[in-house]
mmCIF file of C-alpha atoms in Angstrom:
data_model
loop_
_atom_site.group_PDB
_atom_site.id
_atom_site.type_symbol
_atom_site.label_atom_id
_atom_site.label_comp_id
_atom_site.label_asym_id
_atom_site.label_seq_id
_atom_site.Cartn_x
_atom_site.Cartn_y
_atom_site.Cartn_z
ATOM 1 C CA MET A 183 20.735 -8.299 -41.423
ATOM 2 C CA GLY A 184 19.119 -10.945 -39.216
ATOM 3 C CA ILE A 185 21.219 -10.009 -36.179
ATOM 4 C CA TYR A 186 19.959 -6.432 -36.507
ATOM 5 C CA PHE A 187 16.401 -7.604 -35.941
ATOM 6 C CA VAL A 188 17.467 -9.706 -32.951
ATOM 7 C CA PHE A 189 19.114 -6.751 -31.229
ATOM 8 C CA ARG A 190 16.249 -4.482 -32.199
ATOM 9 C CA SER A 191 13.662 -6.828 -30.699
ATOM 10 C CA ILE A 192 15.746 -7.146 -27.526
ATOM 11 C CA GLY A 193 15.923 -3.346 -27.292
ATOM 12 C CA VAL A 194 12.187 -2.994 -27.786
ATOM 13 C CA TYR A 195 11.544 -5.609 -25.100
ATOM 14 C CA LEU A 196 13.897 -3.882 -22.634
ATOM 15 C CA ALA A 197 12.225 -0.537 -23.316
ATOM 16 C CA TYR A 198 8.831 -2.139 -22.671
ATOM 17 C CA VAL A 199 10.014 -3.669 -19.383
ATOM 18 C CA ALA A 200 11.517 -0.334 -18.285
ATOM 19 C CA TYR A 201 8.261 1.446 -19.145
ATOM 20 C CA LYS A 202 6.213 -1.067 -17.153
ATOM 21 C CA PHE A 203 8.579 -0.780 -14.180
ATOM 22 C CA LEU A 204 8.479 3.023 -14.139
ATOM 23 C CA ARG A 205 4.710 3.013 -14.551
ATOM 24 C CA ALA A 206 4.288 0.630 -11.622
ATOM 25 C CA LYS A 207 6.599 2.767 -9.488
ATOM 26 C CA HIS A 208 4.566 5.879 -10.317
ATOM 27 C CA ASN A 209 1.300 4.082 -9.499
ATOM 28 C CA ILE A 210 2.687 2.928 -6.136
ATOM 29 C CA GLU A 211 3.692 6.500 -5.244
ATOM 30 C CA GLU A 212 0.273 7.842 -6.269
ATOM 31 C CA THR A 213 -1.445 5.160 -4.204
ATOM 32 C CA LYS A 214 0.636 6.089 -1.163
ATOM 33 C CA LYS A 215 -0.307 9.762 -1.545
ATOM 34 C CA LYS A 216 -4.009 8.945 -1.887
ATOM 35 C CA ARG A 217 -3.903 6.598 1.108
ATOM 36 C CA LYS A 218 -2.179 9.251 3.227
ATOM 37 C CA LEU A 219 -4.804 11.843 2.305
ATOM 38 C CA ARG A 220 -7.618 9.389 3.061
ATOM 39 C CA TYR A 221 -6.146 8.610 6.486
ATOM 40 C CA LEU A 222 -5.798 12.314 7.234
ATOM 41 C CA GLU A 223 -9.453 12.844 6.325
ATOM 42 C CA MET A 224 -10.536 9.937 8.526
ATOM 43 C CA TYR A 225 -8.446 11.319 11.422
ATOM 44 C CA LYS A 226 -9.996 14.786 11.058
ATOM 45 C CA GLU A 227 -13.511 13.321 11.009
ATOM 46 C CA LYS A 228 -12.725 11.228 14.078
ATOM 47 C CA GLU A 229 -11.419 14.255 15.975
ATOM 48 C CA GLN A 230 -14.439 16.292 14.924
ATOM 49 C CA LYS A 231 -16.832 13.592 16.170
ATOM 50 C CA LYS A 232 -14.900 13.386 19.429
ATOM 51 C CA GLY A 233 -15.290 17.145 19.863
ATOM 52 C CA GLU A 234 -19.025 16.961 19.150
ATOM 53 C CA ILE A 235 -19.489 14.205 21.732
ATOM 54 C CA GLN A 236 -17.595 16.230 24.346
ATOM 55 C CA ASN A 237 -19.783 19.243 23.581
ATOM 56 C CA GLN A 238 -22.896 17.106 24.039
ATOM 57 C CA LYS A 239 -21.636 15.772 27.377
ATOM 58 C CA TYR A 240 -20.179 18.917 28.915
ATOM 59 C CA GLY A 241 -21.682 21.804 26.983
ATOM 60 C CA ASP A 242 -19.886 25.080 27.679
ATOM 61 C CA ARG A 243 -18.224 23.905 30.871
ATOM 62 C CA LYS A 244 -14.442 23.955 31.016
ATOM 63 C CA LEU A 245 -12.802 20.539 31.045
#
């Protein structure tokens, strides 16, 4: 009966480690997605500011 508890505790520990690993993997993927979206937003804002500055400098003239 004692060996049953040993194997059971090992199984519970392995399940816990697997859960933590999968959770960390999911969090890393979510972080990458959020970072990518944030960089895209920053790029769009930068391009928009660049366009506004060009409009201030040149107005309606063709470049």
